[in-house]
Coordinates of C-alpha atoms and ligand atoms in Angstrom, one line a residue:
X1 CA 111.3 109.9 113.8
X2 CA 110.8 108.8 110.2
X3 CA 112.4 110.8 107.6
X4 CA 111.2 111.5 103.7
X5 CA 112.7 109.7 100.9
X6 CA 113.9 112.1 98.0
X7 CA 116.2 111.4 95.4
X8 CA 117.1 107.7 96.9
X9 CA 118.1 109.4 100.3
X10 CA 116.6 109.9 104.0
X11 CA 116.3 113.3 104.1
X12 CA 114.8 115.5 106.7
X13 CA 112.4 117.7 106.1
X14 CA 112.5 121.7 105.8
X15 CA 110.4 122.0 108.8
X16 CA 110.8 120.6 112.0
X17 CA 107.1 119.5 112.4
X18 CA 106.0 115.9 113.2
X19 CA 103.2 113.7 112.4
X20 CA 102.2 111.5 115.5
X21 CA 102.1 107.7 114.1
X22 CA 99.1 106.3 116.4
X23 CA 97.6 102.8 117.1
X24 CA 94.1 102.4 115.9
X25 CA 93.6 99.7 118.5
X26 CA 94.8 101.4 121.2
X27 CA 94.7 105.1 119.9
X28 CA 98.5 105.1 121.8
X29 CA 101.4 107.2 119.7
X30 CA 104.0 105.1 119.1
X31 CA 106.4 106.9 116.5
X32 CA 106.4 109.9 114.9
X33 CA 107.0 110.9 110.6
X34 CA 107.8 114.0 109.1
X35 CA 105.0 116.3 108.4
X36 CA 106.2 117.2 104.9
X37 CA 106.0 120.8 103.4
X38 CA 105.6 122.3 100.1
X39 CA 109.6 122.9 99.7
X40 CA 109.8 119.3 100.5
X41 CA 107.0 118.4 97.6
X42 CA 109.6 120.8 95.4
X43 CA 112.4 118.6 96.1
X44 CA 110.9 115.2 95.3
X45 CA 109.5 116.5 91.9
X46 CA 113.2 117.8 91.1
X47 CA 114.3 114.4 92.1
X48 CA 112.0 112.6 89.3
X49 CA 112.7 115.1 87.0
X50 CA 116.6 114.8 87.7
X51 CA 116.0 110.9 87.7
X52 CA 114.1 111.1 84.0
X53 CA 117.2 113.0 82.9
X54 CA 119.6 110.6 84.1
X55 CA 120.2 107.0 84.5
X56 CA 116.4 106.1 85.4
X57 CA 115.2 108.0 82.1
X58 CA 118.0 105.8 80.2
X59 CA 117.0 102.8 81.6
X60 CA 115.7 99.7 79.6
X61 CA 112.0 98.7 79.5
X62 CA 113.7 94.7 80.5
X63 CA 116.0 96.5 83.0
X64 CA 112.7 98.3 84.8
X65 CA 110.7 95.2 84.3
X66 CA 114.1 93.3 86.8
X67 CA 114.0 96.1 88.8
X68 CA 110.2 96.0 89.7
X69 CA 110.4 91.9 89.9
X70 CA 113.1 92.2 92.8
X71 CA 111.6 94.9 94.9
X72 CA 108.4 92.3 94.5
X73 CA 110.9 89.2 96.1
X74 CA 112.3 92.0 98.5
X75 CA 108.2 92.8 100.0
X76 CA 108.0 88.7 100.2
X77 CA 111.1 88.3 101.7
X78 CA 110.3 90.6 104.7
X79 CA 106.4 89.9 104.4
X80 CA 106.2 88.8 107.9
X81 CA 108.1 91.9 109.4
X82 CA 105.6 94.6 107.1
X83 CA 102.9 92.5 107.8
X84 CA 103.2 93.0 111.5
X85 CA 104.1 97.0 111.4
X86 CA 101.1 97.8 108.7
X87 CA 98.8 95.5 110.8
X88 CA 99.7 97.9 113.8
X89 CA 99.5 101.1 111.8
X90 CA 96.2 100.6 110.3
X91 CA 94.5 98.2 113.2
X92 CA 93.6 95.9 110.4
X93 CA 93.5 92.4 111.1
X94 CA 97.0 90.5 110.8
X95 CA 95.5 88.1 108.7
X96 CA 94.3 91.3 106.3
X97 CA 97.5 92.8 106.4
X98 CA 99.5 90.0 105.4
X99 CA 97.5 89.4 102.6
X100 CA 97.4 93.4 101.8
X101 CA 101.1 92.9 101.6
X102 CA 101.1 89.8 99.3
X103 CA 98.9 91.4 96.8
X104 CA 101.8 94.0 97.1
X105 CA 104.6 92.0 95.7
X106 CA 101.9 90.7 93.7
X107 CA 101.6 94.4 91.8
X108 CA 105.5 94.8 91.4
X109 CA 105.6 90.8 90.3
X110 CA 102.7 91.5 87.6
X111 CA 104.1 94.7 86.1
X112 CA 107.7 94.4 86.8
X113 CA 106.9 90.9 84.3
X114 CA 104.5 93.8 81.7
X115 CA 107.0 96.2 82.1
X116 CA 109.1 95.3 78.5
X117 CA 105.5 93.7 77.2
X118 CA 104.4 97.7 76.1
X119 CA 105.0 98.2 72.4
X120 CA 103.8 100.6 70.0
X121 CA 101.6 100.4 66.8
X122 CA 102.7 100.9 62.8
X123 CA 99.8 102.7 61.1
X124 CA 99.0 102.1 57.9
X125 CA 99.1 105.2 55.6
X126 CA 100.0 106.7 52.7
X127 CA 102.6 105.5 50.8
X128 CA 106.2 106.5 51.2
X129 CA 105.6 107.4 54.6
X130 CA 105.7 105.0 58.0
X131 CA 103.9 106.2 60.8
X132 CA 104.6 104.5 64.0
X133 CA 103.0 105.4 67.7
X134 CA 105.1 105.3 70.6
X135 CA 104.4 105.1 73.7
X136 CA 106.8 106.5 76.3
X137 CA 105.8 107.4 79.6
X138 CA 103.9 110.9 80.8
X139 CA 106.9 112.1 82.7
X140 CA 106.9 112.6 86.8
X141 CA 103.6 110.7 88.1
X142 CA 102.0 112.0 91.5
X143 CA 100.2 109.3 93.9
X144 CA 98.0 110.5 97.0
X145 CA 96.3 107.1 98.3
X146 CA 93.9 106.8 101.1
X147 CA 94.6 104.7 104.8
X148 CA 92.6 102.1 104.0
X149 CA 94.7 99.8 102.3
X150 CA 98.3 101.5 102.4
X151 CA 100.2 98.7 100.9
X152 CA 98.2 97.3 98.2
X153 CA 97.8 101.5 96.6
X154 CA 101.4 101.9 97.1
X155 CA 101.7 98.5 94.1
X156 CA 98.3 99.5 93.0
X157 CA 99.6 103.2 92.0
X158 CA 103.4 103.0 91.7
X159 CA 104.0 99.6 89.7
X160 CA 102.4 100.8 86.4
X161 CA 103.9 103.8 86.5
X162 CA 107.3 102.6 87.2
X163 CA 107.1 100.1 84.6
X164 CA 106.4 102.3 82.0
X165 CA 109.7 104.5 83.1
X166 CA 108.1 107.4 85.0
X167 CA 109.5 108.8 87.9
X168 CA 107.3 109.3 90.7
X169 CA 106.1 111.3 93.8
X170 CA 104.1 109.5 96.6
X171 CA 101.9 111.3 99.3
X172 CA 100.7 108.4 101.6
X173 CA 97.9 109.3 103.9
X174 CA 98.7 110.9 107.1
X175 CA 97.4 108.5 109.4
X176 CA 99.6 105.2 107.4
X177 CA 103.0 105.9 105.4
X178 CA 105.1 103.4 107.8
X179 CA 104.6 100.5 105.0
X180 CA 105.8 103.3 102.0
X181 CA 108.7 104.5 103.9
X182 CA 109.4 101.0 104.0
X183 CA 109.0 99.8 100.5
X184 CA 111.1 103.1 100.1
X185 CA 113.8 101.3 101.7
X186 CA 113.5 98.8 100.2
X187 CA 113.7 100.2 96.9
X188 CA 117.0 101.5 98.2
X189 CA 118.4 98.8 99.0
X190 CA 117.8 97.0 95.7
X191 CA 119.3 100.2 93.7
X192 CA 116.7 101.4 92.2
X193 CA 118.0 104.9 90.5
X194 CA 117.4 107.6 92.9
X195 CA 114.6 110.0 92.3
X196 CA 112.8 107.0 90.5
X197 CA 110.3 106.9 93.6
X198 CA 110.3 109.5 96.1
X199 CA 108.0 109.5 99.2
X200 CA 106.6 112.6 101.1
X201 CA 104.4 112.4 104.4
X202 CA 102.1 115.1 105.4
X203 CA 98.9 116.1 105.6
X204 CA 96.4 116.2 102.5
X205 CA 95.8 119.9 102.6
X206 CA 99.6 121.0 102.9
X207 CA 101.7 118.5 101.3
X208 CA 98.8 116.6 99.3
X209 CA 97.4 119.8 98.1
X210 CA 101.1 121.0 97.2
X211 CA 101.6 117.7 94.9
X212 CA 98.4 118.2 93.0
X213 CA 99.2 122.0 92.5
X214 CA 103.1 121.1 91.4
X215 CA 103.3 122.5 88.1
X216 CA 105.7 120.2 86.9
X217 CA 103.6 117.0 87.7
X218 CA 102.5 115.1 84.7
X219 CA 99.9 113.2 85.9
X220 CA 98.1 112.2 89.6
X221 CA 96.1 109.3 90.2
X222 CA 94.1 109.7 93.5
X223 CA 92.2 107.8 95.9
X224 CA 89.6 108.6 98.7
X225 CA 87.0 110.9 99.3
X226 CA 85.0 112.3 96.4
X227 CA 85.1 116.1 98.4
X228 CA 89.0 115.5 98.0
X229 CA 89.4 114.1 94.2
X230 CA 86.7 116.7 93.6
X231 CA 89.6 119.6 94.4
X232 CA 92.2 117.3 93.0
X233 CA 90.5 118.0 89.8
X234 CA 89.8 121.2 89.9
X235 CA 93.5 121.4 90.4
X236 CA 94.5 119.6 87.1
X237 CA 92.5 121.7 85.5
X238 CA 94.5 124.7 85.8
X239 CA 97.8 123.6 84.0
X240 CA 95.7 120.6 83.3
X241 CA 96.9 118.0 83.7
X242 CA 95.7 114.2 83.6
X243 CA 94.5 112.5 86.5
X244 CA 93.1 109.1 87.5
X245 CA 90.2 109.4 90.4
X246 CA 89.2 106.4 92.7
X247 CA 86.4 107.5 94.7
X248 CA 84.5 105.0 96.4
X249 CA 81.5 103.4 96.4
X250 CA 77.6 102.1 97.6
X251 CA 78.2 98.9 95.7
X252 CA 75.2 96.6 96.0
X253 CA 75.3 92.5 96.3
X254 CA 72.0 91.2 94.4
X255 CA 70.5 87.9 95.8
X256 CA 67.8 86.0 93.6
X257 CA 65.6 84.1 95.0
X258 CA 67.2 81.2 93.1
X259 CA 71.5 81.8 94.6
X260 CA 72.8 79.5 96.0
X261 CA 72.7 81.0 99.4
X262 CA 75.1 79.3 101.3
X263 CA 78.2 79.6 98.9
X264 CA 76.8 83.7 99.0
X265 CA 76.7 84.2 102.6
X266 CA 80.3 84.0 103.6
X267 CA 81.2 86.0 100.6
X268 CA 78.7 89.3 101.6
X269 CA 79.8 89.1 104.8
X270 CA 83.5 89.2 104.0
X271 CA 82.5 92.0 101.7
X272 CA 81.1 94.5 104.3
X273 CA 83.4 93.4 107.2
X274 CA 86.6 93.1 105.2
X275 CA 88.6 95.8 106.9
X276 CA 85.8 96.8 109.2
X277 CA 84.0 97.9 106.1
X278 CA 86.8 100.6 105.0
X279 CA 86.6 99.0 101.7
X280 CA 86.2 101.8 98.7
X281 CA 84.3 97.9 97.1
X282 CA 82.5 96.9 100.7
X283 CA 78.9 95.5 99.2
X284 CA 77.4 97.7 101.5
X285 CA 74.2 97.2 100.1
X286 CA 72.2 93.7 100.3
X287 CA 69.3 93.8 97.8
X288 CA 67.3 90.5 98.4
X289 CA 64.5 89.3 96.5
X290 CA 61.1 89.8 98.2
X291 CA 60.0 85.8 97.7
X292 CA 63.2 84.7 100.0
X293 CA 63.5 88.2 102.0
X294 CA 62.8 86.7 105.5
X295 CA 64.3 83.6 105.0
X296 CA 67.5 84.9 104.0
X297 CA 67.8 87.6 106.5
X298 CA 67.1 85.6 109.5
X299 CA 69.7 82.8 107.7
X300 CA 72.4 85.8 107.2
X301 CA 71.2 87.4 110.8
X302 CA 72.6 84.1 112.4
X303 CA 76.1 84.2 111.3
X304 CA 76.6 88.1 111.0
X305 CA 75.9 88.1 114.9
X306 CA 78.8 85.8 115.8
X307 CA 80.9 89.0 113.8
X308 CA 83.7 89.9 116.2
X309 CA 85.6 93.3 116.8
X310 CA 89.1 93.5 118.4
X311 CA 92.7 94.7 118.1
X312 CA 94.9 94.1 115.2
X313 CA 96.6 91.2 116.9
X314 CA 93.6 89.5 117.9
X315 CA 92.8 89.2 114.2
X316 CA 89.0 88.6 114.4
X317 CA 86.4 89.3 111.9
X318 CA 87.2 93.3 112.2
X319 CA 89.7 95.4 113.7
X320 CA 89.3 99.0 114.6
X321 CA 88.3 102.2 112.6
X322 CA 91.4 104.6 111.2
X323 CA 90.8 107.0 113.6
X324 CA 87.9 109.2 116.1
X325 CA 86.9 110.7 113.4
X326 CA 85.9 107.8 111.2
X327 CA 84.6 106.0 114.2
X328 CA 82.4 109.4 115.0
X329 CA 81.5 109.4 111.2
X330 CA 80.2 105.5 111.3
X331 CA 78.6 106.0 114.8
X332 CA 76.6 109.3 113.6
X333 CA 75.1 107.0 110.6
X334 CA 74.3 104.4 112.9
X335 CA 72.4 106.2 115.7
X336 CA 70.7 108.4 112.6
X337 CA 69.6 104.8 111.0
X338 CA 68.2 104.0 114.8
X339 CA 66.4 107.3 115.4
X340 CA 64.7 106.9 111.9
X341 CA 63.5 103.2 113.0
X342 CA 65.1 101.6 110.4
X343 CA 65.1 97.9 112.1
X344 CA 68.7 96.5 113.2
X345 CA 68.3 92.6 112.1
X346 CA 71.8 91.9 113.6
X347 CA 74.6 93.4 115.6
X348 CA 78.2 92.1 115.6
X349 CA 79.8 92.6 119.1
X350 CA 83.6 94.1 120.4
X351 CA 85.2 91.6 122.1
X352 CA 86.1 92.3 125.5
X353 CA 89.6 92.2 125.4
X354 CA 89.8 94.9 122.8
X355 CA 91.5 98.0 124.7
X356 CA 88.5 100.6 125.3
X357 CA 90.9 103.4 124.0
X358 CA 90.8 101.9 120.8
X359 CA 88.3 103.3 118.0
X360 CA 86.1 100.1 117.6
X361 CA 82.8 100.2 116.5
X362 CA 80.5 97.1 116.5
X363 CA 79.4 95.7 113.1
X364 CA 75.7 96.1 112.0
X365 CA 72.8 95.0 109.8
X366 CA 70.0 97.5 109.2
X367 CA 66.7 96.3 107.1
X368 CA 64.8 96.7 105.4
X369 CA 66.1 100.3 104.5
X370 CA 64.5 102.6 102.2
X371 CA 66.5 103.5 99.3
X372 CA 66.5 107.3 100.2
X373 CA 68.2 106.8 103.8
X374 CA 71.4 107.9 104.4
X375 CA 72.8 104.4 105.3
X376 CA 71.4 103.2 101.7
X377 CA 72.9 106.1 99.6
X378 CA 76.3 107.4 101.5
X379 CA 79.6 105.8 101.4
X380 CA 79.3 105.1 105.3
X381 CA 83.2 103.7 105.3
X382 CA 82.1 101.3 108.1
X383 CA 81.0 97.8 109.0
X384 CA 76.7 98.6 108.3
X385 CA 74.9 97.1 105.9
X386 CA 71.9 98.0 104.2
X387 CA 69.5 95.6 103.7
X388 CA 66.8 96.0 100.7
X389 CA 64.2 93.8 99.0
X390 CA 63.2 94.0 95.1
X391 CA 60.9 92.1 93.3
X392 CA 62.0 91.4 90.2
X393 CA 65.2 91.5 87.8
X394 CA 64.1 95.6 86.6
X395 CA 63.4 96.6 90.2
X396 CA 67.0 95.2 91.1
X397 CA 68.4 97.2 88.4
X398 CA 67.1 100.2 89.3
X399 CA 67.8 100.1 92.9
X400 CA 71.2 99.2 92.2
X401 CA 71.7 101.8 90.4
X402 CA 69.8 104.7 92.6
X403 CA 73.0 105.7 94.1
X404 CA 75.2 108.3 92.8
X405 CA 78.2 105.4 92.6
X406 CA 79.1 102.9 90.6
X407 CA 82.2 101.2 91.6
X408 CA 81.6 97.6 92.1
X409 CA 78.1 95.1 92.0
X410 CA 77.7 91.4 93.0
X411 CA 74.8 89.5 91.4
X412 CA 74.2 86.0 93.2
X413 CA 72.1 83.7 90.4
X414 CA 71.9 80.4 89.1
X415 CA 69.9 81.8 85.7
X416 CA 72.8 82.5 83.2
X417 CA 70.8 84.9 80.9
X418 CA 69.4 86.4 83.9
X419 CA 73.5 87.1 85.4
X420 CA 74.0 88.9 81.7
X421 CA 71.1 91.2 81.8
X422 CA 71.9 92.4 85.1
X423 CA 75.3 92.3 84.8
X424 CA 74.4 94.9 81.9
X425 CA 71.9 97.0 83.4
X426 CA 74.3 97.8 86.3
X427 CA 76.3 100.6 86.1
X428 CA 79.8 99.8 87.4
X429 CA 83.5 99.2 86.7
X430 CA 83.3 95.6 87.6
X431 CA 80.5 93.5 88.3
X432 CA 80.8 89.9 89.8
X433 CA 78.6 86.7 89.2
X434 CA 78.4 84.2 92.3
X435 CA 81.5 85.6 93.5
X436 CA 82.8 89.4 94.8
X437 CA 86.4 90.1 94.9
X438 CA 87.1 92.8 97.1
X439 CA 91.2 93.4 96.9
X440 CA 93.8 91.5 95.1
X441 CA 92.6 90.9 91.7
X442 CA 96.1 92.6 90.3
X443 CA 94.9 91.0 86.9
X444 CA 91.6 93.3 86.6
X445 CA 91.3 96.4 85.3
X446 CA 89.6 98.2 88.2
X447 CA 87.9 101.7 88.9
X448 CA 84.2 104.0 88.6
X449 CA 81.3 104.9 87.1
X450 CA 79.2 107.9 87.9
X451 CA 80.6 109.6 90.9
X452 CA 82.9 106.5 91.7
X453 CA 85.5 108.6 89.4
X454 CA 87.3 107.7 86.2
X455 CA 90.0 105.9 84.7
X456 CA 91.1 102.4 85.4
X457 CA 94.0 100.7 87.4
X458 CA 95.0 97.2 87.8
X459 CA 95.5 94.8 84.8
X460 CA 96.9 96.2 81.6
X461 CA 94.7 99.1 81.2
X462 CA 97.0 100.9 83.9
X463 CA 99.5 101.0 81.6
X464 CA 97.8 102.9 79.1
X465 CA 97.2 105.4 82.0
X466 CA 100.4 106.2 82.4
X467 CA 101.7 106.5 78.8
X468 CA 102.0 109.0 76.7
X469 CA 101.2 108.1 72.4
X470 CA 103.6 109.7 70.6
X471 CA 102.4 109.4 66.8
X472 CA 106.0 109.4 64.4
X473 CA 105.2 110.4 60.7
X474 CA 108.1 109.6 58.7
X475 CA 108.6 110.3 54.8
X476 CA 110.8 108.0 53.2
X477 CA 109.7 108.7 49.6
X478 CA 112.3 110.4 47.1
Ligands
NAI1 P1 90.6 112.0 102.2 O1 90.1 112.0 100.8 O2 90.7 113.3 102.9 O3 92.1 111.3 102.1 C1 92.7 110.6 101.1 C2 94.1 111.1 100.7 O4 93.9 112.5 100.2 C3 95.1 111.2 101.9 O5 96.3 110.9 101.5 C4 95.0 112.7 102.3 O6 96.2 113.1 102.9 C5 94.8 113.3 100.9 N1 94.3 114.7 100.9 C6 93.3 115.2 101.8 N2 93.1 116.5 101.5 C7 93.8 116.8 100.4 C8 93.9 117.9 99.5 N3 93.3 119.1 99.8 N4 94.8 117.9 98.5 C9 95.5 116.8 98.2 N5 95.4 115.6 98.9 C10 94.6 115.6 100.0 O7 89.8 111.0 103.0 P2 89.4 111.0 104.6 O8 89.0 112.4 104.9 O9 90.6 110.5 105.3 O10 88.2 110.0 104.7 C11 86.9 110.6 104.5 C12 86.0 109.6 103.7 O11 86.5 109.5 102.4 C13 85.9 108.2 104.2 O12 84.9 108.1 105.2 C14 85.5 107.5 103.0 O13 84.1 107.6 102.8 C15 86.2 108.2 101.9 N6 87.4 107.5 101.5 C16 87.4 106.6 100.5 C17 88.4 105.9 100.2 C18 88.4 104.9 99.0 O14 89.1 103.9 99.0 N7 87.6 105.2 98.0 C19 89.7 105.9 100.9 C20 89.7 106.9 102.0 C21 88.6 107.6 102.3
MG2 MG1 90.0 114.4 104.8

């Protein structure tokens, strides 16, 4: 039974509930973690705010910054062993998880290096006076991520924060904490101040739902559904505080008639299948200009049928779904595609060594689908895609932006003036041209649009989340 991590310390929680930790390939329990209660929640946000009082809140910017850069060697030094037990927990692919866990080192290597980058400003003003904005950080930081990629939000969420000195409180999802409780130790074991980062399992409506109605939480930054962020919100706004939402998306790959099809092919298909589509970027949508429609799909059809399903340790194209209830979710969307007669150009197959209690679902290609179908407008958080044809640039556009998303967009052209004025017209919080970057990417500011949500991670820009400006008037005159 896995314990929570408060205040640098295994603790156990103040109920004696469990959390079963459960195979997606298999659907077998194989451990248990500590379903975490509102007293515990209390208790890690009087950890940070012990831990802002003492030596973390004393600690140097450079200091941090070392801090953050050894927990990053730590993660690499025991890649192979996290690899293995975040592979199991999520029923992604080895090959995924290994890389999910090298773009988490990559996240405490990139802002443990930022962390004594962060200055301030002198304004110029009147004279005698010097006005100079800080920045210092907001204060105790909550972090709810999703399941889907566990170990890339933990870096994703925590780094930034840490590196601008803010102590902080992370809810992993309930179906993956084992990589968090392990970075936790690890943290530990590099003497990282105690209370600095403090992790609580549990559910999202009792432990989540107590972290986002703390009121001595400065700030959360949230990932997953939009029903969910929606109520995160709601709660900020009653203290209010700040929070950063990443909330998915319908993002759309665009294919001219003049790509260059082959380097494109591999790449949408990665970007649907990556993670058996449980991508908040999947290019779930393939708009293809009419004058190469058929080519291209019956091209496309050809290697998206040799797509293979299996267990974690099989590492093929896709593992498993989270859990029964995503794997109900995907195969309700697919079987209301098939009862509308929305054509299926391809289908993806489970291998047959894959164990049969495991929650796989086959991947799929659906086209041409009207933009108003379910399949063509709703985050399905599985391996479908939606195929769609256009006729020109202002058609594109508009169907890539009939969604109410806007997260990510891929536009696949040879005609550089014709890449910009797409790349414009689409509304999203990154857009790629002959290329499409689901994960990694540390270096890019990331996050939505529209209903996607707000605010950005990644890159630089996550430091400005986390910071508080603190604008110093000083008059020096006589
Ligand atoms: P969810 O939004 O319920 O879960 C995300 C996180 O929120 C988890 O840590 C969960 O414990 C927490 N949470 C749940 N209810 C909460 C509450 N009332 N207060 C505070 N925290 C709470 O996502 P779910 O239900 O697991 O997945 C449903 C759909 O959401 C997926 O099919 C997908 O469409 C979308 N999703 C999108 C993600 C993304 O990366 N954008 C990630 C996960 C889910
Ligand atoms: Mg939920």
């Amino acid at each position: 039974m896995k314990k929570l991590f408060i205040g640098g310390e295994w603790v156990a929680g103040a109920g004696n509930a469990v959390l079963p930790v459960i195979c997606p390939s298999t659907g077998e329990v194989y451990d248990e973690v500590t379903r975490g209660t509102p007293q515990d929640i209390d208790c890690a946000v009087d950890a940070a705010a012990q831990a802002l009082r003492g030596q973390w809140g004393r600690t140097t910017a450079l200091q941090r910054g070392r801090w953050l850069t050894e927990l990053s060697q730590e993660i690499l030094k025991h890649r192979a062993e996290l690899s293995q037990i975040e592979a199991r927990d999520t029923g992604k692919p080895l090959t995924t998880a290994h890389n999910d866990v090298t773009i988490l080192a990559r996240y405490f290597e990139f802002y443990g290096a930022a962390a004594d980058k962060v200055s301030g400003e002198v304004i110029p003003f009147e004279s005698d006076y010097l006005v100079t904005l800080l920045r210092e950080p907001l204060g105790i930081t909550a972090h709810i991520i999703p399941w889907n990629y566990p170990a890339q939000m933990i870096g994703r969420s925590i780094a930034p924060a840490l590196a601008m000195g803010n102590a902080t409180v992370l809810k992993p999802a309930e179906d993956t904490c084992l990589s968090a409780l392990y970075v936790a130790d690890l943290a530990r074991e590099i003497g990282l101040p105690d209370g600095a980062f403090n992790v609580v399992t549990g559910l999202g409506e009792e432990a989540g739902a107590a972290l986002a109605q703390n009121s001595n939480i400065d700030f959360i930054s949230f990932t997953g559904s939009n029903e969910v962020g929606t109520k995160i919100q709601a709660a900020c706004a009653r203290r209010p505080v700040k929070c950063v939402l990443e909330l998915g998306g319908k993002s759309p790959q665009i294919v001219f008639a003049d790509a260059n099809i082959e380097r494109a092919i591999p790449i949408i298909l990665r970007a649907i299948v990556q993670n058996a589509g449980q991508t908040c970027t999947a290019g779930s949508r393939l708009l293809v200009q009419r004058s190469i429609y058929e080519g291209f799909v019956e091209r496309i059809a050809q290697d998206f049928k040799k797509l293979q399903t299996g267990s974690y340790d099989m590492d093929l194209d896709c593992g498993p779904l989270m859990n029964g209830t995503q794997q109900l979710r995907v195969t309700n969307y697919i079987q209301e595609a098939k009862d509308s007669d929305i054509p299926v150009l391809a289908e993806g197959s489970i291998h047959p060594d894959a164990p049969k209690s495991g929650f796989y679902v086959a991947p799929i290609m659906f086209g041409p689908v009207e933009i108003t179908a379910a399949i063509a407008r709703e985050e399905v958080f599985g391996p479908v895609l939606s195929v769609i044809p256009f006729e020109d640039e202002q058609d594109a556009i508009r169907i890539a932006n009939s969604t109410d998303y806007g997260l990510v967009a891929g536009i696949w052209t040879e005609n550089g003036a014709r890449q910009h004025r797409v790349a414009r017209g689409i509304r999203a919080g990154q857009v790629f041209i002959n290329s499409y970057g689901a994960g990694g990417g540390v270096e890019l500011p990331f996050g939505g649009t529209k209903r996607s949500g707000h605010g950005r991670e990644k890159g630089l820009l996550a430091l400005e989340e986390v910071s508080s400006y603190k604008t110093l008037v000083n008059y020096y005159g006589e």
